[in-house]
């Protein structure tokens, strides 16, 4: 069961690029790397998912080095509304729930 | 398309009472999950289902039971509620494929056991 390590909290300012790194040293061959965002009193929301190299969508980029032992979520030009908890999830639910473990996440606080 | 819905949104129970939480999804997903989230913590998996009529235990299954009689519904039951079960409960569903593995979460049920 791949476990993840993320910073507990981060601060940044509006308009800055924010990078949150997640360590997952024992990631398995089949495991995906998925990031979720959670606002207070809401369920987590999918942000981005990747397997290797780089993935980009309209809200974020995900960088995964060749050894896949870590990954970095990049949020370009953050705003106050990006203040939330961000979870890195490493696993593979095909056939069950193996690896569906959410850590405590990273509490990102964006200031004006 | 409502996605994942949960009923009720809030509930207060007394110790020893029972209740059932309902999760419904309209995306025709095979996999469904129940999590609990305690203050300042991440989500912990209680039970999950990989298809109609199937259920399996997650990380913290004790004190809970589940049923998946219909593909779109996943029920979480507490037979004898305890204060330690005070938490926010989230349901999620996913249609896993070799190229994608994304969970869709409901809005949560806030349960207080006195």
Coordinates of C-alpha atoms in Angstrom, one line a residue, chain B residues 6 14 33 36-37 43 47 56 60 65 73 80 88 90-91 103:
Chain B
X6 CA -26.2 11.8 0.0
X14 CA -28.2 9.2 20.8
X33 CA -17.1 3.9 -1.5
X36 CA -15.4 9.1 7.2
X37 CA -13.5 12.3 7.9
X43 CA -10.5 10.5 4.7
X47 CA -16.4 -0.1 3.1
X56 CA -15.9 -5.3 1.0
X60 CA -12.1 1.2 9.4
X65 CA -22.5 -2.4 7.7
X73 CA -27.3 3.0 -4.4
X80 CA -25.7 0.9 17.5
X88 CA -18.5 13.6 8.4
X90 CA -18.6 11.0 2.4
X91 CA -19.7 8.7 -0.4
X103 CA -13.5 9.3 -7.7

